Short mmCIF file of C-alpha atoms in Angstrom, two decimals:
data_model
loop_
_atom_site.label_atom_id
_atom_site.label_comp_id
_atom_site.label_asym_id
_atom_site.label_seq_id
_atom_site.Cartn_x
_atom_site.Cartn_y
_atom_site.Cartn_z
CA UNK A 7 109.23 73.20 65.48
CA UNK A 8 105.65 73.93 64.47
CA UNK A 9 102.64 74.56 66.64
CA UNK A 10 100.45 75.31 63.63
CA UNK A 11 98.34 72.15 63.96
CA UNK A 12 97.04 73.60 67.23
CA UNK A 13 95.45 76.67 65.70
CA UNK A 14 94.34 79.34 68.17
CA UNK A 15 91.55 81.84 67.96
CA UNK A 16 93.86 84.79 68.64
CA UNK A 17 97.57 85.40 69.11
CA UNK A 18 98.69 88.48 71.08
CA UNK A 19 102.19 89.76 70.35
CA UNK A 20 103.54 91.62 73.40
CA UNK A 21 102.37 90.85 76.93
CA UNK A 22 103.06 94.20 78.57
CA UNK A 23 100.46 96.67 79.78
CA UNK A 24 98.17 96.55 76.74
CA UNK A 25 98.87 92.99 75.61
CA UNK A 26 98.34 91.42 79.03
CA UNK A 27 94.95 93.17 79.26
CA UNK A 28 93.98 92.05 75.75
CA UNK A 29 95.00 88.47 76.57
CA UNK A 30 92.86 88.55 79.70
CA UNK A 31 89.76 89.96 77.99
CA UNK A 32 90.00 87.45 75.16
CA UNK A 33 90.44 84.51 77.52
CA UNK A 34 87.61 85.70 79.75
CA UNK A 35 85.29 85.64 76.73
CA UNK A 36 86.19 82.00 76.11
CA UNK A 37 88.61 82.42 73.20
CA UNK A 38 91.67 80.21 72.79
CA UNK A 39 94.40 82.84 73.07
CA UNK A 40 98.18 82.64 72.94
CA UNK A 41 100.26 85.52 74.34
CA UNK A 42 103.86 85.85 73.14
CA UNK A 43 106.37 88.10 74.94
CA UNK A 44 109.95 88.51 73.73
CA UNK A 45 111.27 89.41 77.21
CA UNK A 46 110.25 88.40 80.72
CA UNK A 47 106.80 89.01 82.24
CA UNK A 48 106.96 91.73 83.47
CA UNK A 49 110.16 93.36 82.18
CA UNK A 50 111.91 96.75 82.06
CA UNK A 51 112.90 96.96 78.39
CA UNK A 52 109.95 98.90 76.99
CA UNK A 53 107.24 101.19 78.31
CA UNK A 54 105.25 99.08 80.80
CA UNK A 55 107.31 99.52 83.94
CA UNK A 56 108.44 102.22 86.37
CA UNK A 57 106.85 101.21 89.72
CA UNK A 58 103.99 103.74 89.41
CA UNK A 59 102.02 105.25 86.51
CA UNK A 60 99.58 108.15 86.72
CA UNK A 61 95.82 107.74 86.32
CA UNK A 62 93.51 110.78 86.26
CA UNK A 63 89.91 111.53 85.34
CA UNK A 64 90.62 115.14 84.35
CA UNK A 65 92.06 114.89 80.84
CA UNK A 66 93.53 117.94 79.15
CA UNK A 67 94.63 116.00 76.07
CA UNK A 68 91.04 115.79 74.75
CA UNK A 69 87.58 115.37 76.31
CA UNK A 70 86.98 112.33 74.07
CA UNK A 71 89.24 110.33 76.35
CA UNK A 72 86.85 110.69 79.27
CA UNK A 73 84.48 107.79 78.40
CA UNK A 74 87.50 105.53 78.06
CA UNK A 75 89.06 106.59 81.35
CA UNK A 76 85.74 106.06 83.13
CA UNK A 77 85.66 102.48 81.84
CA UNK A 78 89.35 102.02 82.65
CA UNK A 79 88.70 102.90 86.30
CA UNK A 80 85.91 100.30 86.44
CA UNK A 81 88.17 97.63 84.98
CA UNK A 82 91.15 98.47 87.22
CA UNK A 83 88.92 98.18 90.28
CA UNK A 84 87.55 94.90 88.95
CA UNK A 85 91.07 93.53 88.37
CA UNK A 86 92.14 94.51 91.89
CA UNK A 87 89.07 92.78 93.33
CA UNK A 88 89.56 89.64 91.24
CA UNK A 89 93.27 89.26 91.95
CA UNK A 90 93.74 90.86 95.36
CA UNK A 91 96.68 92.79 93.91
CA UNK A 92 97.26 96.48 94.78
CA UNK A 93 96.73 97.65 91.21
CA UNK A 94 95.24 101.14 91.72
CA UNK A 95 95.82 103.79 94.39
CA UNK A 96 93.84 107.04 94.64
CA UNK A 97 95.81 110.08 95.81
CA UNK A 98 94.09 112.90 93.93
CA UNK A 99 95.60 114.58 90.89
CA UNK A 100 96.84 118.07 90.04
CA UNK A 101 97.00 119.68 86.58
CA UNK A 102 98.75 123.02 86.95
CA UNK A 103 100.06 125.74 84.68
CA UNK A 104 99.98 129.48 84.06
CA UNK A 105 96.43 130.64 83.33
CA UNK A 106 95.52 130.03 79.67
CA UNK A 107 97.80 126.98 79.31
CA UNK A 108 96.24 123.78 77.88
CA UNK A 109 97.24 121.65 80.88
CA UNK A 110 94.94 123.66 83.17
CA UNK A 111 92.36 124.84 80.63
CA UNK A 112 91.99 121.44 78.95
CA UNK A 113 91.59 119.66 82.27
CA UNK A 114 88.97 122.18 83.37
CA UNK A 115 87.09 121.76 80.09
CA UNK A 116 87.01 117.98 80.42
CA UNK A 117 85.68 118.21 83.99
CA UNK A 118 83.01 120.73 83.05
CA UNK A 119 81.84 118.82 79.97
CA UNK A 120 81.61 115.50 81.83
CA UNK A 121 80.52 116.69 85.30
CA UNK A 122 83.69 115.42 86.97
CA UNK A 123 84.12 116.64 90.57
CA UNK A 124 87.02 119.09 90.85
CA UNK A 125 88.40 122.16 92.57
CA UNK A 126 90.26 125.14 91.13
CA UNK A 127 93.19 126.40 93.19
CA UNK A 128 95.74 129.13 92.76
CA UNK A 129 99.38 128.19 93.09
CA UNK A 130 99.41 129.79 96.53
CA UNK A 131 96.38 127.77 97.65
CA UNK A 132 97.89 124.56 96.29
CA UNK A 133 101.16 125.18 98.14
CA UNK A 134 99.30 125.74 101.38
CA UNK A 135 97.15 122.62 101.07
CA UNK A 136 99.97 120.35 99.87
CA UNK A 137 103.22 121.83 101.25
CA UNK A 138 105.45 119.67 99.06
CA UNK A 139 104.59 121.96 96.11
CA UNK A 140 106.23 125.36 95.50
CA UNK A 141 104.39 126.65 92.46
CA UNK A 142 104.24 130.34 91.57
CA UNK A 143 101.34 131.97 93.40
CA UNK A 144 99.58 133.00 90.18
CA UNK A 145 99.52 129.51 88.64
CA UNK A 146 96.16 127.79 88.23
CA UNK A 147 95.72 124.21 89.44
CA UNK A 148 92.86 121.77 88.96
CA UNK A 149 92.53 119.24 91.76
CA UNK A 150 90.57 116.06 91.07
CA UNK A 151 90.14 113.71 94.05
CA UNK A 152 89.93 110.41 92.09
CA UNK A 153 93.36 110.74 90.46
CA UNK A 154 96.17 108.48 91.56
CA UNK A 155 98.47 105.81 90.22
CA UNK A 156 98.51 102.34 88.74
CA UNK A 157 101.24 99.88 89.72
CA UNK A 158 102.30 98.61 86.26
CA UNK A 159 104.08 95.45 87.30
CA UNK A 160 101.17 94.40 89.53
CA UNK A 161 98.69 95.12 86.75
CA UNK A 162 100.58 93.03 84.20
CA UNK A 163 100.98 90.13 86.60
CA UNK A 164 97.34 90.43 87.60
CA UNK A 165 96.10 90.41 84.00
CA UNK A 166 98.34 87.45 83.09
CA UNK A 167 97.37 85.40 86.12
CA UNK A 168 93.68 86.13 85.52
CA UNK A 169 94.08 85.21 81.83
CA UNK A 170 95.80 81.95 82.72
CA UNK A 171 92.98 81.04 85.09
CA UNK A 172 90.64 81.50 82.11
CA UNK A 173 92.77 79.13 80.01
CA UNK A 174 95.14 81.49 78.17
CA UNK A 175 98.55 80.19 77.07
CA UNK A 176 101.18 82.86 77.84
CA UNK A 177 104.80 82.35 76.86
CA UNK A 178 107.76 84.60 77.73
CA UNK A 179 111.10 84.82 75.89
CA UNK A 180 109.39 84.19 72.54
CA UNK A 181 110.61 86.86 70.15
CA UNK A 182 108.38 87.23 67.11
CA UNK A 183 110.45 87.33 63.94
CA UNK A 184 107.61 87.85 61.49
CA UNK A 185 103.97 87.13 60.79
CA UNK A 186 102.18 86.39 57.52
CA UNK A 187 98.63 85.93 56.37
CA UNK A 188 97.59 82.34 55.74
CA UNK A 189 95.65 81.34 52.59
CA UNK A 190 92.43 81.02 54.59
CA UNK A 191 92.69 84.54 56.02
CA UNK A 192 94.29 83.66 59.35
CA UNK A 193 97.82 84.45 60.49
CA UNK A 194 101.03 82.53 61.00
CA UNK A 195 103.53 83.87 63.53
CA UNK A 196 107.18 82.85 63.43
CA UNK A 197 109.52 82.76 66.44
CA UNK A 198 112.92 81.09 66.86
CA UNK A 199 111.14 78.42 68.91
CA UNK A 200 108.12 77.60 66.78
CA UNK A 201 105.52 78.81 64.33
CA UNK A 202 101.96 79.41 65.49
CA UNK A 203 98.67 79.94 63.66
CA UNK A 204 95.49 81.74 64.65
CA UNK A 205 92.36 83.23 63.14
CA UNK A 206 93.38 86.74 64.20
CA UNK A 207 96.26 88.70 65.68
CA UNK A 208 96.77 91.54 68.17
CA UNK A 209 99.89 93.70 67.85
CA UNK A 210 100.67 95.12 71.29
CA UNK A 211 104.45 95.17 71.08
CA UNK A 212 104.97 98.75 72.21
CA UNK A 213 108.06 100.38 70.73
CA UNK A 214 108.53 97.36 68.43
CA UNK A 215 105.10 97.63 66.80
CA UNK A 216 106.34 99.56 63.77
CA UNK A 217 108.75 96.71 63.01
CA UNK A 218 105.80 94.33 62.76
CA UNK A 219 103.46 96.46 60.62
CA UNK A 220 104.49 98.61 57.66
CA UNK A 221 101.35 100.71 58.18
CA UNK A 222 102.86 102.03 61.44
CA UNK A 223 106.15 103.20 59.90
CA UNK A 224 106.56 106.85 60.89
CA UNK A 225 103.32 106.77 62.90
CA UNK A 226 104.55 104.97 66.04
CA UNK A 227 108.00 106.39 66.77
CA UNK A 228 109.95 105.31 69.89
CA UNK A 229 111.51 108.01 72.07
CA UNK A 230 113.98 107.69 74.94
CA UNK A 231 112.57 108.76 78.30
CA UNK A 232 114.27 109.10 81.72
CA UNK A 233 112.74 109.01 85.19
CA UNK A 234 114.27 110.08 88.51
CA UNK A 235 113.50 109.32 92.14
CA UNK A 236 114.94 111.84 94.64
CA UNK A 237 114.96 111.38 98.42
CA UNK A 238 112.88 114.13 100.07
CA UNK A 239 114.27 116.11 103.00
CA UNK A 240 110.81 115.76 104.59
CA UNK A 241 109.42 112.42 103.36
CA UNK A 242 106.03 112.91 105.03
CA UNK A 243 105.21 115.70 102.55
CA UNK A 244 105.59 113.29 99.64
CA UNK A 245 103.72 110.22 100.82
CA UNK A 246 100.62 109.14 98.84
CA UNK A 247 98.24 110.67 101.39
CA UNK A 248 100.06 114.04 101.24
CA UNK A 249 100.97 114.52 97.57
CA UNK A 250 98.56 114.12 94.66
CA UNK A 251 100.01 112.91 91.37
CA UNK A 252 100.65 115.86 89.09
CA UNK A 253 101.17 117.32 85.63
CA UNK A 254 102.77 120.76 85.50
CA UNK A 255 103.41 122.93 82.45
CA UNK A 256 106.11 125.53 83.13
CA UNK A 257 108.70 127.54 81.17
CA UNK A 258 111.02 124.53 81.61
CA UNK A 259 108.58 122.20 79.83
CA UNK A 260 105.81 119.80 80.78
CA UNK A 261 106.68 117.57 83.72
CA UNK A 262 104.82 114.88 85.67
CA UNK A 263 105.37 113.17 88.98
CA UNK A 264 104.12 110.90 91.74
CA UNK A 265 104.46 110.40 95.50
CA UNK A 266 106.79 107.97 97.23
CA UNK A 267 105.86 104.35 96.54
CA UNK A 268 108.04 101.29 96.04
CA UNK A 269 111.25 103.35 95.91
CA UNK A 270 112.32 105.68 98.77
CA UNK A 271 112.03 108.72 96.56
CA UNK A 272 109.81 111.31 94.88
CA UNK A 273 109.35 110.33 91.22
CA UNK A 274 109.25 112.65 88.21
CA UNK A 275 109.87 112.85 84.49
CA UNK A 276 109.65 115.34 81.63
CA UNK A 277 107.52 114.73 78.56
CA UNK A 278 109.78 114.29 75.51
CA UNK A 279 112.77 114.34 77.85
CA UNK A 280 115.60 115.23 75.41
CA UNK A 281 113.59 114.64 72.20
CA UNK A 282 115.63 111.56 71.29
CA UNK A 283 114.01 109.26 68.73
CA UNK A 284 115.48 105.77 69.04
CA UNK A 285 115.59 102.27 67.62
CA UNK A 286 114.20 100.02 70.41
CA UNK A 287 116.85 97.42 69.58
CA UNK A 288 119.75 99.90 69.76
CA UNK A 289 119.51 102.82 72.18
CA UNK A 290 121.17 104.26 75.27
CA UNK A 291 119.44 102.62 78.21
CA UNK A 292 121.78 104.07 80.84
CA UNK A 293 120.79 107.44 82.37
CA UNK A 294 123.58 109.99 82.52
CA UNK A 295 124.45 113.25 84.31
CA UNK A 296 122.57 115.43 81.79
CA UNK A 297 119.42 113.37 82.30
CA UNK A 298 119.65 113.71 86.06
CA UNK A 299 120.46 117.44 85.95
CA UNK A 300 117.41 118.27 83.87
CA UNK A 301 115.09 116.55 86.36
CA UNK A 302 116.91 117.82 89.43
CA UNK A 303 116.78 121.45 88.27
CA UNK A 304 113.01 121.26 87.97
CA UNK A 305 112.67 119.57 91.37
CA UNK A 306 114.85 122.17 93.10
CA UNK A 307 112.63 124.96 91.76
CA UNK A 308 109.12 123.53 92.19
CA UNK A 309 109.54 120.81 94.86
CA UNK A 310 112.60 121.96 96.85
CA UNK A 311 111.89 119.72 99.84
CA UNK A 312 112.14 116.71 97.50
CA UNK A 313 115.51 117.52 95.94
CA UNK A 314 117.65 115.28 98.14
CA UNK A 315 119.89 112.38 97.21
CA UNK A 316 119.21 110.44 94.02
CA UNK A 317 117.62 107.13 94.85
CA UNK A 318 117.12 105.80 91.34
CA UNK A 319 117.31 106.72 87.65
CA UNK A 320 115.65 104.66 84.94
CA UNK A 321 114.97 104.78 81.22
CA UNK A 322 111.90 103.72 79.31
CA UNK A 323 110.38 104.48 75.91
CA UNK A 324 107.46 106.55 74.77
CA UNK A 325 106.05 105.59 71.37
CA UNK A 326 104.68 108.76 69.80
CA UNK A 327 102.09 109.21 67.09
CA UNK A 328 102.24 112.42 65.00
CA UNK A 329 99.31 113.98 66.88
CA UNK A 330 100.12 112.24 70.20
CA UNK A 331 96.75 110.48 70.22
CA UNK A 332 96.46 106.69 70.34
CA UNK A 333 96.31 104.33 67.38
CA UNK A 334 93.55 101.73 67.86
CA UNK A 335 92.43 100.01 64.69
CA UNK A 336 92.73 97.01 62.41
CA UNK A 337 95.42 97.12 59.71
CA UNK A 338 94.13 98.44 56.36
CA UNK A 339 95.19 95.40 54.32
CA UNK A 340 94.81 92.86 57.13
CA UNK A 341 91.43 93.22 58.89
CA UNK A 342 92.23 90.18 61.04
CA UNK A 343 95.09 92.13 62.70
CA UNK A 344 94.22 94.58 65.51
CA UNK A 345 96.82 97.08 66.66
CA UNK A 346 97.31 99.25 69.72
CA UNK A 347 100.16 101.72 69.28
CA UNK A 348 101.34 105.32 69.58
CA UNK A 349 100.33 105.81 73.20
CA UNK A 350 102.63 108.85 73.37
CA UNK A 351 103.48 108.73 77.05
CA UNK A 352 99.91 108.89 78.36
CA UNK A 353 98.48 105.47 77.58
CA UNK A 354 99.20 103.14 80.47
CA UNK A 355 96.31 104.38 82.61
CA UNK A 356 93.99 103.18 79.82
CA UNK A 357 95.55 99.70 79.52
CA UNK A 358 92.60 97.94 81.13
CA UNK A 359 90.08 99.34 78.63
CA UNK A 360 92.49 99.20 75.69
CA UNK A 361 92.74 95.47 76.31
CA UNK A 362 88.96 95.31 76.03
CA UNK A 363 89.03 97.35 72.79
CA UNK A 364 91.78 95.21 71.23
CA UNK A 365 89.82 92.07 72.08
CA UNK A 366 86.77 93.57 70.33
CA UNK A 367 88.77 94.50 67.23
CA UNK A 368 90.47 91.11 67.06
CA UNK A 369 87.30 89.04 67.12
CA UNK A 370 84.61 91.42 65.83
CA UNK A 371 86.58 93.89 63.72
CA UNK A 372 84.87 96.74 65.58
CA UNK A 373 84.07 97.98 69.07
CA UNK A 374 81.31 99.88 70.81
CA UNK A 375 83.90 102.06 72.53
CA UNK A 376 84.29 105.56 70.99
CA UNK A 377 87.58 105.21 69.11
CA UNK A 378 86.92 107.13 65.87
CA UNK A 379 89.62 109.69 66.69
CA UNK A 380 92.19 106.89 67.07
CA UNK A 381 91.75 105.23 63.68
CA UNK A 382 94.65 104.97 61.24
CA UNK A 383 92.90 106.71 58.36
CA UNK A 384 93.20 110.07 60.15
CA UNK A 385 96.79 110.17 58.86
CA UNK A 386 95.84 109.69 55.19
#
């Protein structure tokens, strides 16, 4: 079956966090856009799920992210207002570590350079203000009141519904087998159901992106990740109004977590959990005892009141770039193809603005957003 006679302006492959936002921004600008998702909308097979995802203005990864996160906040608030969906929740955020560690020092630098309101606390002061924490007294913590969490499923549904109201055609259970360039410089996308043509293409397929673009081979590498939700002994200490979202660097590694929401448990994970690179079509999606033990040991030490019964375990995938910064660009040999990849476990909070950037790249080949540090040629 062919749909090629009905040529679109843009096709978006992957309608998760980034792809749903790109589909919305394209449709809102009046473009004829087709979104293709191989699974359901939303789904739990990739990276755009997990009930809650951290958002924070303080950004230790690099100060260059700050202009993007400022725009992301604006767009999340706009999406919540347009859809009435509970997309964003502000709880405050904590970045904590021994003094001199990048998690604290980098967050402080970003706040100072961009005049972001913040407080500096010792571990002892943090524990007193938010009694769910049990950090060493000498740790340094940066508290930023605008931090919080995004609800990924609500954000995807919200972006898709808003895109559909603007005329977008979004289709689930449409696995893309391949795409090729057409003689006139457009693209043809093949699925088991049909072939589709468009003037340009957005690759937002998460862990599967490298299978759709040779230029991403070795640059967007999927990694198995595990999350845990433990039932607190004192739930009131771990509600959203009592526990800011957090990133903590410790001798055990770099961990992150969120208050109770959607699951009756305190949520946490470890960056680069067991350092398992995976094939997204063939990997262990079932959490095991070793996964749970790693996360429970950390909880027992730093959040002892939260280390009760296991409420839920879940897997997802990070897709890591070599430097753990994003990949936002057009493909070198295919300027009509925009790609968002390599979000390295810290990208979902930016999905709203990344959708805007991918829409720019797809139709203009460039964007006014500051994305020089995310271009593919940095790996040459």
